[in-house]
Coordinates of C-alpha atoms in Angstrom, one line a residue:
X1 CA 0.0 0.0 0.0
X2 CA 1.0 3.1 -0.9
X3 CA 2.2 6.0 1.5
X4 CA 0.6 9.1 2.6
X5 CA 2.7 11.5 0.9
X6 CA 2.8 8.9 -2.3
X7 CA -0.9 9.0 -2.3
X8 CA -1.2 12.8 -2.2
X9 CA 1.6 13.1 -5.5
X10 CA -0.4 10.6 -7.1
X11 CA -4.3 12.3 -6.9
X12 CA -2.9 15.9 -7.1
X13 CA -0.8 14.7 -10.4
X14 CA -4.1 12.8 -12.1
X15 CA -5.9 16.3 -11.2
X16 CA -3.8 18.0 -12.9
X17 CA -4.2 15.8 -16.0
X18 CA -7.5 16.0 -16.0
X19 CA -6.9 19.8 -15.5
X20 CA -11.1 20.8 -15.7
X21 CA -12.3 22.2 -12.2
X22 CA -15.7 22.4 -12.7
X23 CA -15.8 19.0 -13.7
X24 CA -13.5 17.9 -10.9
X25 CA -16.0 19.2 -8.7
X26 CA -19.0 17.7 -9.8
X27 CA -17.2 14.7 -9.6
X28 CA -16.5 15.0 -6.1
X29 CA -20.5 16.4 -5.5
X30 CA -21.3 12.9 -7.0
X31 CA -18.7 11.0 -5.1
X32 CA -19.9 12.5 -2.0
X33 CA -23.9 11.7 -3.1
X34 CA -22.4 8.1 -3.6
X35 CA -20.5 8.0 0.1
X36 CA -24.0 9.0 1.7
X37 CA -26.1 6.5 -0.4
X38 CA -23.8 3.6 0.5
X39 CA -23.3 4.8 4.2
X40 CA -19.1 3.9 4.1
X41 CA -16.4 5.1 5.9
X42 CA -13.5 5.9 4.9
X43 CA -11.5 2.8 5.1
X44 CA -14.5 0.6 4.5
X45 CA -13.4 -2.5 3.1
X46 CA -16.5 -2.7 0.5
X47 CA -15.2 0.5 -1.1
X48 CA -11.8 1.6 -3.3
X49 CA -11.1 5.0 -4.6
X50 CA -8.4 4.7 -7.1
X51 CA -6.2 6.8 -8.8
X52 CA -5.7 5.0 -11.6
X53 CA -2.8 5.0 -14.4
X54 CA -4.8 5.0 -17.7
X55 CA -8.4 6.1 -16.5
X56 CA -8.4 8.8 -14.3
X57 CA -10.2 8.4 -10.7
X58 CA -12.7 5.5 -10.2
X59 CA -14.9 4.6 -7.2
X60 CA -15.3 0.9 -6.7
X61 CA -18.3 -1.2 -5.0
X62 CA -16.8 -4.3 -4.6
X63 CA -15.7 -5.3 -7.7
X64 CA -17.6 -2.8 -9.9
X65 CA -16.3 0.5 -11.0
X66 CA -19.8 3.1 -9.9
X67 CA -18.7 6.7 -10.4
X68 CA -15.3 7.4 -12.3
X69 CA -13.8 11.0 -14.0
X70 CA -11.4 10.8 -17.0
X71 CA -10.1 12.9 -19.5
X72 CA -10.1 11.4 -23.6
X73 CA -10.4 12.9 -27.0
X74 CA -10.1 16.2 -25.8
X75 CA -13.0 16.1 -23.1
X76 CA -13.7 15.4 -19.6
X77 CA -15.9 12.5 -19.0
X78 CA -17.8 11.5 -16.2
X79 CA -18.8 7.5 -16.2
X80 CA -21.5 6.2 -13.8
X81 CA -23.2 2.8 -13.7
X82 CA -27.1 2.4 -14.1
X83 CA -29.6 -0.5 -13.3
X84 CA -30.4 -2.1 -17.2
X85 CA -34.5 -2.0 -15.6
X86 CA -34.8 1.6 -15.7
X87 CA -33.0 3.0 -18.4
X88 CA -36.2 3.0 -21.0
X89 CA -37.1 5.6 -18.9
X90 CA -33.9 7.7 -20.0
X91 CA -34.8 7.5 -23.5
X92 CA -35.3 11.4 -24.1
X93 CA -31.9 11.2 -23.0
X94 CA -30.3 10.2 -25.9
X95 CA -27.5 8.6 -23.5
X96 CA -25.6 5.5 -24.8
X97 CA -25.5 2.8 -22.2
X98 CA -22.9 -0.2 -22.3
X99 CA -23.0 -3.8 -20.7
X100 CA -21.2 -3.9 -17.9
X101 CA -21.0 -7.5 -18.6
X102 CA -22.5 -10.3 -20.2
X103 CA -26.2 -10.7 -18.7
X104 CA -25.4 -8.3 -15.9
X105 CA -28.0 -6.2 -14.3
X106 CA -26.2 -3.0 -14.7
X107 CA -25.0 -0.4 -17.5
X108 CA -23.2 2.1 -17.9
X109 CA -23.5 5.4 -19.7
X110 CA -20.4 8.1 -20.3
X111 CA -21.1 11.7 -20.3
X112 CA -18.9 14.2 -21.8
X113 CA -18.6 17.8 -20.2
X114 CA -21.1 19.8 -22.4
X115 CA -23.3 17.1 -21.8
X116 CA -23.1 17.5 -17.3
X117 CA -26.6 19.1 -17.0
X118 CA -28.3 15.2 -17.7
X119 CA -26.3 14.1 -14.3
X120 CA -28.8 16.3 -12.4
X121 CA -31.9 14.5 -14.1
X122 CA -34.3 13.2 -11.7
X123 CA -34.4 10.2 -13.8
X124 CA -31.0 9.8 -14.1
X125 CA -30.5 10.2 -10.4
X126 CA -33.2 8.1 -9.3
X127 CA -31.8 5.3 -11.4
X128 CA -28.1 5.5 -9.9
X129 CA -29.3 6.0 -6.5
X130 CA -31.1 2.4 -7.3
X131 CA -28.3 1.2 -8.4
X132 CA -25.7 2.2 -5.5
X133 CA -28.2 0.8 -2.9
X134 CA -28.4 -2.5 -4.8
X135 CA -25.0 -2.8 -5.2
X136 CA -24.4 -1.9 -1.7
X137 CA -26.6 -4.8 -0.2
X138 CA -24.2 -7.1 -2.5
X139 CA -21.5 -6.3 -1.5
X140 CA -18.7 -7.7 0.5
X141 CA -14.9 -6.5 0.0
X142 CA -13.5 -5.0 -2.8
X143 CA -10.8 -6.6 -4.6
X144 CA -9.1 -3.2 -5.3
X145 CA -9.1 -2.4 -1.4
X146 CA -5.1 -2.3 -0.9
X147 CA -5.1 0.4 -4.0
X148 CA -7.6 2.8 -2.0
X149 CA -6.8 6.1 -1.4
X150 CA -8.4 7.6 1.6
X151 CA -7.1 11.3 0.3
X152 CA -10.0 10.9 -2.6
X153 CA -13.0 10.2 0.3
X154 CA -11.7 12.8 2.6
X155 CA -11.8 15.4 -0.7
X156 CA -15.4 14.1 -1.2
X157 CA -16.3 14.9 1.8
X158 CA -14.7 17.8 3.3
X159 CA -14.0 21.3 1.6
X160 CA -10.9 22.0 3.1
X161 CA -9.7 18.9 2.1
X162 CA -10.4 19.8 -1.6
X163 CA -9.1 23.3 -1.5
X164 CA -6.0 22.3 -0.3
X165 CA -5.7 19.7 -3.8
X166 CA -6.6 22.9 -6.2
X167 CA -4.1 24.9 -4.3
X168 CA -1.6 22.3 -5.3
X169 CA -3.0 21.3 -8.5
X170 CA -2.3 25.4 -9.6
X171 CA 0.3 25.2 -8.8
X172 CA 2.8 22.7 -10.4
X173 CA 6.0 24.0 -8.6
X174 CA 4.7 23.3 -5.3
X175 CA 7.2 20.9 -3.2
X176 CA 4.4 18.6 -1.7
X177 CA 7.5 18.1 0.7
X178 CA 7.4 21.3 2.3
X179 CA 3.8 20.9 2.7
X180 CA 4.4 17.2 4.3
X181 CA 6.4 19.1 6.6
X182 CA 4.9 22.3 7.5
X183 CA 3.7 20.7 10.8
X184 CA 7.1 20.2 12.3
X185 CA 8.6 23.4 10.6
X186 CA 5.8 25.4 12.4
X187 CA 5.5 23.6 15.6
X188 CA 7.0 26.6 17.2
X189 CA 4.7 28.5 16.2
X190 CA 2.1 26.8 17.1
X191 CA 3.9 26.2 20.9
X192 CA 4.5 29.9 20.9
X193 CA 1.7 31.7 19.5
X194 CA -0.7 33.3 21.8
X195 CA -4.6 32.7 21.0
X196 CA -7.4 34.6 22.7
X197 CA -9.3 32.6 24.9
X198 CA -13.3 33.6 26.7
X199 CA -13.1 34.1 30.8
X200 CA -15.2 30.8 30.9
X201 CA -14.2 27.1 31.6
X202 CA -14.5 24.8 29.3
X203 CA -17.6 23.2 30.7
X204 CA -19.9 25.5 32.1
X205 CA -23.8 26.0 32.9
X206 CA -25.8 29.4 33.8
X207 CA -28.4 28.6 35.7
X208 CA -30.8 31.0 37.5
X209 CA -34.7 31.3 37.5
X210 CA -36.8 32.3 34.2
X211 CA -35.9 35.9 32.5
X212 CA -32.4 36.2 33.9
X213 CA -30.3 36.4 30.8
X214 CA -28.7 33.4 30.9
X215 CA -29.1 32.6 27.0
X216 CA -28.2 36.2 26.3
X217 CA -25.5 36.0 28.8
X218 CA -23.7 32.8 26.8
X219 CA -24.6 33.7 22.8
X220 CA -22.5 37.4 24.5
X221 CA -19.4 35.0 25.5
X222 CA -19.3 33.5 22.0
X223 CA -20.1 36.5 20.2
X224 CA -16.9 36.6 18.5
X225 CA -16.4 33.0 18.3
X226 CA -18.2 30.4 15.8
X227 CA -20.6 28.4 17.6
X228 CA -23.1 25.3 17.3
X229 CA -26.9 25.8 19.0
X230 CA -29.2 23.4 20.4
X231 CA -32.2 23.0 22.8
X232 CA -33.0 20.0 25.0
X233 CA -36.2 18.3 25.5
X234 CA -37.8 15.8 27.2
X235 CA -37.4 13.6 24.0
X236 CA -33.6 14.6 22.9
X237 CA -31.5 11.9 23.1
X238 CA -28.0 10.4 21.9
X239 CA -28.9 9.7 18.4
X240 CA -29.6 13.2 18.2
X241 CA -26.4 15.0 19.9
X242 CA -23.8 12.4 19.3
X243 CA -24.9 9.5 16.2
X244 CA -27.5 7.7 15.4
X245 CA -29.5 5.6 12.7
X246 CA -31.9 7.9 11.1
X247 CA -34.1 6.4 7.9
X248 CA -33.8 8.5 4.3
X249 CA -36.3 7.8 1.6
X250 CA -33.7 7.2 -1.7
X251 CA -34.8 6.4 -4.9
X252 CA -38.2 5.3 -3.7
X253 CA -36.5 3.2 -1.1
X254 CA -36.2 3.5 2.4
X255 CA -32.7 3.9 3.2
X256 CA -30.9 3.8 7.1
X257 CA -28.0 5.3 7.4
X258 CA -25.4 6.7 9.9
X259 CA -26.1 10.7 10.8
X260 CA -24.0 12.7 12.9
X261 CA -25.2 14.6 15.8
X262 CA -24.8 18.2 16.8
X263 CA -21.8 17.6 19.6
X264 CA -20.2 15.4 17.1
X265 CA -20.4 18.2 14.2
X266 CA -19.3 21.0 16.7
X267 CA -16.4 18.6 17.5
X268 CA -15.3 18.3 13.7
X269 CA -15.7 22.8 13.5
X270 CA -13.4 22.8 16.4
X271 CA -11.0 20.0 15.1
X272 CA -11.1 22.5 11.9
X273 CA -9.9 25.8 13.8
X274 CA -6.6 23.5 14.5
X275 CA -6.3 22.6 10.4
X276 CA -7.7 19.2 10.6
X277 CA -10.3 18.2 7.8
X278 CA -11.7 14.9 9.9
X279 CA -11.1 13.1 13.3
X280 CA -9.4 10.6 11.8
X281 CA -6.8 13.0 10.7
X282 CA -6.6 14.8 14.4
X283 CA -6.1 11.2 16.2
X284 CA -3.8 9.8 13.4
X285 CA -1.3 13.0 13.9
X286 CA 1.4 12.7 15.8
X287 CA 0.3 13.6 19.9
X288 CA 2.9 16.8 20.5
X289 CA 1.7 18.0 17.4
X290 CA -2.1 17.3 17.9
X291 CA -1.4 18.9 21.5
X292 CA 0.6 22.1 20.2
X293 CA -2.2 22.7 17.4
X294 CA -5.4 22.5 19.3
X295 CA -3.5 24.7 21.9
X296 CA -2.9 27.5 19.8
X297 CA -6.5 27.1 17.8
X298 CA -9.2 29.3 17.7
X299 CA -12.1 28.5 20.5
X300 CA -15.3 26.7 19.0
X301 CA -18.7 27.0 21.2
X302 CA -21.6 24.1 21.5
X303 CA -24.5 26.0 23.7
X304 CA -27.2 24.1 24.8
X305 CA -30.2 25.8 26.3
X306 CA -32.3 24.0 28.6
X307 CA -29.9 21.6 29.7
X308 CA -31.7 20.2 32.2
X309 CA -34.9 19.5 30.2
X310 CA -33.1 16.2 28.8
X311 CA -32.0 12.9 30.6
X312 CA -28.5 14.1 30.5
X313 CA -27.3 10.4 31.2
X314 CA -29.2 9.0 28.0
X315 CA -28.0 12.3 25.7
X316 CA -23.9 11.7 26.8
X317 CA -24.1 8.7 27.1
X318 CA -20.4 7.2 27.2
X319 CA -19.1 11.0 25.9
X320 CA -20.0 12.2 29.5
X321 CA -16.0 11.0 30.1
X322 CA -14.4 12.5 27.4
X323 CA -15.5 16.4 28.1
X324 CA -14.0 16.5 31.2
X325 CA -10.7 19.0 30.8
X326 CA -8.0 17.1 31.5
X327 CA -8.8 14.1 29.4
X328 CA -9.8 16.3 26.0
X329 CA -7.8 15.7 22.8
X330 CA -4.6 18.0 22.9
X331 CA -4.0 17.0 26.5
X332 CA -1.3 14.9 28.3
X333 CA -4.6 12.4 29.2
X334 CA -6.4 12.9 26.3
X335 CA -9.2 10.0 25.6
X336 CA -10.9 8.4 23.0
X337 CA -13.1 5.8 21.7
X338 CA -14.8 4.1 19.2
X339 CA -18.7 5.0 18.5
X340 CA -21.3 2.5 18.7
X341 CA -22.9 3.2 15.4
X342 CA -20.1 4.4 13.1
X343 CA -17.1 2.4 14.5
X344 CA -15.2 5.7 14.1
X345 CA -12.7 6.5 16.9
X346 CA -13.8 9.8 18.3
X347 CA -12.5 12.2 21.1
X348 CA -13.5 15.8 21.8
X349 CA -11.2 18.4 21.3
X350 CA -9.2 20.9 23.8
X351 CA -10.7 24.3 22.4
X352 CA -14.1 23.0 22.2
X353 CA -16.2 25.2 24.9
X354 CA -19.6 23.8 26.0
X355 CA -21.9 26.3 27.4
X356 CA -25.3 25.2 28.2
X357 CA -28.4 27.1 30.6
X358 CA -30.5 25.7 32.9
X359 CA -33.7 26.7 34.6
X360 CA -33.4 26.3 38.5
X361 CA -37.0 26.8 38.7
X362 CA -37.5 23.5 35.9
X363 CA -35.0 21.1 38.3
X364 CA -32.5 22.0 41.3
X365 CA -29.2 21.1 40.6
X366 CA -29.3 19.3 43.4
X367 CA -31.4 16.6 41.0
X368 CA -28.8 16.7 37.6
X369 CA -27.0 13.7 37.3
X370 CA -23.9 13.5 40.0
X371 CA -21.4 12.8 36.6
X372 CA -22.6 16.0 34.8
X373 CA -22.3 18.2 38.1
X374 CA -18.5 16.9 38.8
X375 CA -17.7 17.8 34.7
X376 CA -19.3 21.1 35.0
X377 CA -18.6 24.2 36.5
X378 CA -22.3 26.5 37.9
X379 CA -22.4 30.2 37.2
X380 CA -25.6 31.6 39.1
X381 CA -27.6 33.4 37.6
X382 CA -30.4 35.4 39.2
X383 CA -32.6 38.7 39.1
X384 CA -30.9 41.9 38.8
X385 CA -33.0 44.9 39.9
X386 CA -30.4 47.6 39.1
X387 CA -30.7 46.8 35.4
X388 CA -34.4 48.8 35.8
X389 CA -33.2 51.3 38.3
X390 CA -33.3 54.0 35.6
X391 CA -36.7 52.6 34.2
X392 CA -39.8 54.1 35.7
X393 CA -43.6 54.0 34.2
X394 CA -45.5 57.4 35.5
X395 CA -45.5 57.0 39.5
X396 CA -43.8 53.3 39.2
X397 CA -40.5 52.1 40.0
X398 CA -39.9 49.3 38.1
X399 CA -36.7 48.1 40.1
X400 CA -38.4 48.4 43.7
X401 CA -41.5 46.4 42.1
X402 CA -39.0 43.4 41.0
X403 CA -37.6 43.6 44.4
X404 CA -40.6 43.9 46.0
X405 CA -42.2 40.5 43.8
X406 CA -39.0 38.6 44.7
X407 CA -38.8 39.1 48.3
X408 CA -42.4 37.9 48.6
X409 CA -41.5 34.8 46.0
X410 CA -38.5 33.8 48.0
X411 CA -40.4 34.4 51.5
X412 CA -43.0 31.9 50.5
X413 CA -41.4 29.5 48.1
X414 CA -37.9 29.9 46.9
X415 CA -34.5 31.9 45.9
X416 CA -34.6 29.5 42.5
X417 CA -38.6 30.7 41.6
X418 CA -38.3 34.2 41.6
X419 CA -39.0 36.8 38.6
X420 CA -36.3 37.5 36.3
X421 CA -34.9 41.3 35.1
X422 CA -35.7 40.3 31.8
X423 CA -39.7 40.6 31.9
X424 CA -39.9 44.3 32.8
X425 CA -36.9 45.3 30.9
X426 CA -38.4 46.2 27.5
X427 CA -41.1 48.0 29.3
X428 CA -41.9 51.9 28.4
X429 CA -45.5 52.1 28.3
X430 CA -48.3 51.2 31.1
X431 CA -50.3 49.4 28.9
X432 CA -46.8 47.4 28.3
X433 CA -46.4 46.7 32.0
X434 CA -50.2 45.8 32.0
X435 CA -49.2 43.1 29.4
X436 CA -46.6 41.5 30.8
X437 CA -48.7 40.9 33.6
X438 CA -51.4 39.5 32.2
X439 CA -49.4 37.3 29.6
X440 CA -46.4 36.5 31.8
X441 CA -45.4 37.4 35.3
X442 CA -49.3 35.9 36.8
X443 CA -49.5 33.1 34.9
X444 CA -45.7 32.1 36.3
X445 CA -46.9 32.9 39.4
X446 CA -50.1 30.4 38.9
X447 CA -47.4 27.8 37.5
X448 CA -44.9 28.1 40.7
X449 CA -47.8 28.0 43.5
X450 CA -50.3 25.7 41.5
X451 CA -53.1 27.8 41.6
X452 CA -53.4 28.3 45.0
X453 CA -54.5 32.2 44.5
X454 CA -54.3 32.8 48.2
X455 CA -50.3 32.9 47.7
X456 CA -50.4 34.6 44.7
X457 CA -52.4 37.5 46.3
X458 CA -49.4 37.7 48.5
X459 CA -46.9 38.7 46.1
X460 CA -48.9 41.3 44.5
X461 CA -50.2 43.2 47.2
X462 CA -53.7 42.5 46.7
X463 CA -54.6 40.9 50.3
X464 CA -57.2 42.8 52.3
X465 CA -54.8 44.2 54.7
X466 CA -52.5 45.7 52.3
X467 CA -55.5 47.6 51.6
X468 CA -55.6 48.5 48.2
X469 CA -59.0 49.4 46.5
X470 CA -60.6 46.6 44.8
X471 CA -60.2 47.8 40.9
X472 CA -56.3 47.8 41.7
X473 CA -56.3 44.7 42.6
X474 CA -54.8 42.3 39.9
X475 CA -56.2 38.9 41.7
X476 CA -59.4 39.6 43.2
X477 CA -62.2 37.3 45.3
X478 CA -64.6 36.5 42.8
X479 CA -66.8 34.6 45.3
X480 CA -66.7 33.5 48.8
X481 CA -69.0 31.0 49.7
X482 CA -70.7 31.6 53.3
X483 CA -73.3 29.1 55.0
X484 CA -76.0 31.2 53.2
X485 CA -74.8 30.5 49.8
X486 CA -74.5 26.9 50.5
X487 CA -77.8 26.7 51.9
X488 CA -78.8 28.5 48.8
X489 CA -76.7 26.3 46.5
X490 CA -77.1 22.7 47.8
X491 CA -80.4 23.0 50.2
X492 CA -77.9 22.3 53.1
X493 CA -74.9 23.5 54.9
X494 CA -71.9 22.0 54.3
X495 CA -70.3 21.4 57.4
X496 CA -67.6 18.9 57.2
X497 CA -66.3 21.6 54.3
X498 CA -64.0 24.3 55.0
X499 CA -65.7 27.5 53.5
X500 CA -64.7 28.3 49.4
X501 CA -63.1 31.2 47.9
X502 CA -63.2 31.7 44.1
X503 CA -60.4 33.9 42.5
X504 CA -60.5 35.7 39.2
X505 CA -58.2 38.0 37.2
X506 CA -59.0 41.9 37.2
X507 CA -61.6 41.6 34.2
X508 CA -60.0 45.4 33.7
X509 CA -56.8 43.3 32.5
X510 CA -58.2 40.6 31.1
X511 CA -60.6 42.7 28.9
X512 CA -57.4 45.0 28.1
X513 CA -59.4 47.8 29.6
X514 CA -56.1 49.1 30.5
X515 CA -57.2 53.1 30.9
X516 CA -59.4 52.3 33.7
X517 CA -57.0 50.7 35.6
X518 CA -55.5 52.8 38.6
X519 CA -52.1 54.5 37.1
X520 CA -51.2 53.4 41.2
X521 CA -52.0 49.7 40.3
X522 CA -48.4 48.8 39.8
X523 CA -46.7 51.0 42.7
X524 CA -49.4 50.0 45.2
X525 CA -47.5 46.4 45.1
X526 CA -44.9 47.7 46.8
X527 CA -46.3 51.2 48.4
X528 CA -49.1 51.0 50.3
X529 CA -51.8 52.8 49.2

């Protein structure tokens, strides 16, 4: 088998033959529609990508040559193989199709450059995706499998990887040498040069109660920093974050295949801030280099919101090891290991931050799972009154009324259920404070005491002593039900039942009949009136 360096002369060389890039490319786009059909990887032993002496690049399913680019007669020609069922159907065409071999199943068809618009047919298409999948389920290992060169998949699949060929394509007087060796003639570089990190850990989570900025307060750490975005649910789970089997419809054909998951695609962005193209590449490189170019590379940020909405066992699954600091890639004891779907070696990489948010009013941390809370640093989060100190609506002050709310939260419930800075801050108006009310801040307040309206009357001031007047109050006693009413109601009074109290909204806010509100409403929840 051919070396590394051997393999690179030998594809950049046969590019250069060829010497069409738009028809390089679409070869590639093909290659890589091929590579997702067929679910390989890159070393699978069903596949070879050859560079090959008299016809150009060919990929090969087992023993058949599927997809192959070539330049003849003055042209660039792309061959593909066909089922022989379907091609009736690409008689408007006007493609000629040649026996693969005597009574075989397949064809194939050759298609010179001026000819490339056919390959985007849906005809066309439908028929080689037909034909990939069947040829796929036959096979086993290709004969050509010791002539495979990796180089060709990796430029199929990764941009980077492709660039870098054109670079040296254009550029005949390239020594592929010097590039072979760039690594260890910059590696002081890379050991010496400075990089600009965020004042975070590596692993951290924000958590505080509801409206506290903590997704405002991570998207402003990575604000100059590429990042990845995901929320948790109850249903998220490992196939979605890290790998799993997900079904494709193909051809008419139902089609399983392999997907990558959010952490393992912000893992590949941050590998690609240190110049590698694929894992495989990162874990294959020598470990002082690895370590001295993840050090030196640009930051990379997964956020997750709602963290703690997920079964953060079932989502990490055996990852939960590998994000601890000391045992990322680039580090003296680094980890990895070999996922359950893909069989690819994986690890996650030094300059990778992961910055997630939790609701302490959803779970406690207390409850998280003890592995995630020893990986993780907690940043608190919680309501900041000054923010609003220089807000105020007519006679209301809209920081006293947060601090006001909160002290009567945390006096009958908790620190982790009280009212975040962020409801009142975009309010200018009071019909805009008479909003958020109604829409947000009293139907928390009915989620964190369950509907017990006796509470909730509490907070707001609107308890007979506190003495408001009756159309100020934002809860009021709808109906209290006295032996009288009972009698009346039921012919009897109920005596083994406490007496009833019925609570209703201020129909003045609920109506949106806003101007006949007090303009004292609001400051009479922290003011007596």
């Amino acid at each position: 088998m051919e070396t590394p360096t051997t393999q690179k002369q030998q594809l950049v060389a046969k590019l250069r033959e060829i010497g069409h890039r738009e028809a390089i490319m679409k070869f590639f786009t093909l290659l890589k529609e091929l590579i997702d059909n067929i679910d390989v990887t890159e070393n699978d032993p069903r596949i070879s990508f050859v560079v090959r002496k008299d016809l150009g690049i060919s990929a090969n399913i087992n023993f058949r040559t599927a997809l192959s680019i070539c330049k003849e007669k003055g042209d660039t020609w792309i061959t593909m193989m066909l089922k022989r069922s379907g091609i009736e159907q690409l008689e408007k065409l006007q493609l000629v199709f040649k026996d693969c071999s005597q009574n075989s199943k397949f064809v194939e068809t050759t298609i010179g450059f001026k000819n490339f618009g056919v390959l985007d047919n849906p005809l066309l298409q439908k028929n080689w995706q037909s034909c990939l999948l069947e040829l796929r389920d036959t096979a086993v290992s290709s004969i050509k499998k010791d002539a495979h060169n990796p180089l060709i998949y990796r430029a199929a699949e990764a941009e980077g990887v492709r660039q870098e060929l054109f670079r040296l394509v254009e550029n005949p007087d390239y020594e592929l040498q010097k590039l072979d060796n760039e690594v260890a003639e910059s590696q002081i570089d890379y050991l010496t040069t400075a990089v600009e990190r965020p004042p975070i850990p590596l692993n951290l989570i924000l958590y505080g109660p509801p409206g506290t900025g903590k997704t405002h307060r991570a998207q402003g750490y990575c604000q100059n920093y590429s990042h990845h975005f995901v929320t948790f649910h109850q249903s998220f789970g490992y196939e979605e974050f890290v790998e799993g089997i997900r079904p494709e419809a193909v051809g008419g054909q139902v089609n399983y295949k392999v997907k990558k998951g959010v952490f393992q695609e912000a893992c590949l962005a941050a590998l690609r801030k240190a110049g590698y193209q694929s894992m495989a590449g990162c874990l294959d490189d020598a470990p002082e280099v690895r370590a001295a170019k993840l050090a030196t590379a640009s930051p990379h940020f997964l956020i997750i919101d709602e963290i703690n909405r997920a079964n953060i066992s079932k989502v990490f699954g055996e990852l939960i090891t590998l994000i601890e600091p000391a045992k990322r890639l680039g580090n003296a004891n680094e980890l990895w290991l070999t996922l359950p779907y893909s069989q690819e070696r994986f690890g996650v990489p030094a300059n990778l931050y992961v910055l997630a948010t939790m609701n302490a009013a959803d779970r406690s941390i207390a409850l998280l799972d003890t592995a995630l809370r020893r990986r993780f640093q907690f940043w608190e989060c919680l309501p900041d009154a000054a923010l609003l100190a220089e807000n105020r609506i007519e006679n209301t002050d809209l920081a006293q009324l947060l601090r006001t709310l909160n002290e009567r939260v945390e006096r009958l419930y908790d620190r982790d259920h009280t009212l975040g800075h962020a409801y009142l801050m975009p309010v200018d108006t009071f019909e805009a404070l008479c909003e958020v009310f109604k829409n947000q801040l009293i139907p928390l307040l009915q989620e964190y005491f369950y509907d017990d309206w006796r509470k909730i009357q509490l907070v707001l001031g609107d308890n007979e002593r506190w003495g408001k007047p009756t159309d100020a109050k934002l809860v009021q006693v709808k109906m209290e039900y006295s032996t009288r009413r009972e009698d009346a109601l039921f012919g009897e009074i109920l005596e083994s039942y406490e007496p009833i109290i019925t609570y209703q909204i201020n129909p003045l806010l609920t109506e949106k009949r806003y101007d006949e509100l007090p303009r004292d409403t609001f400051r009479w929840i922290y003011e007596k009136p």
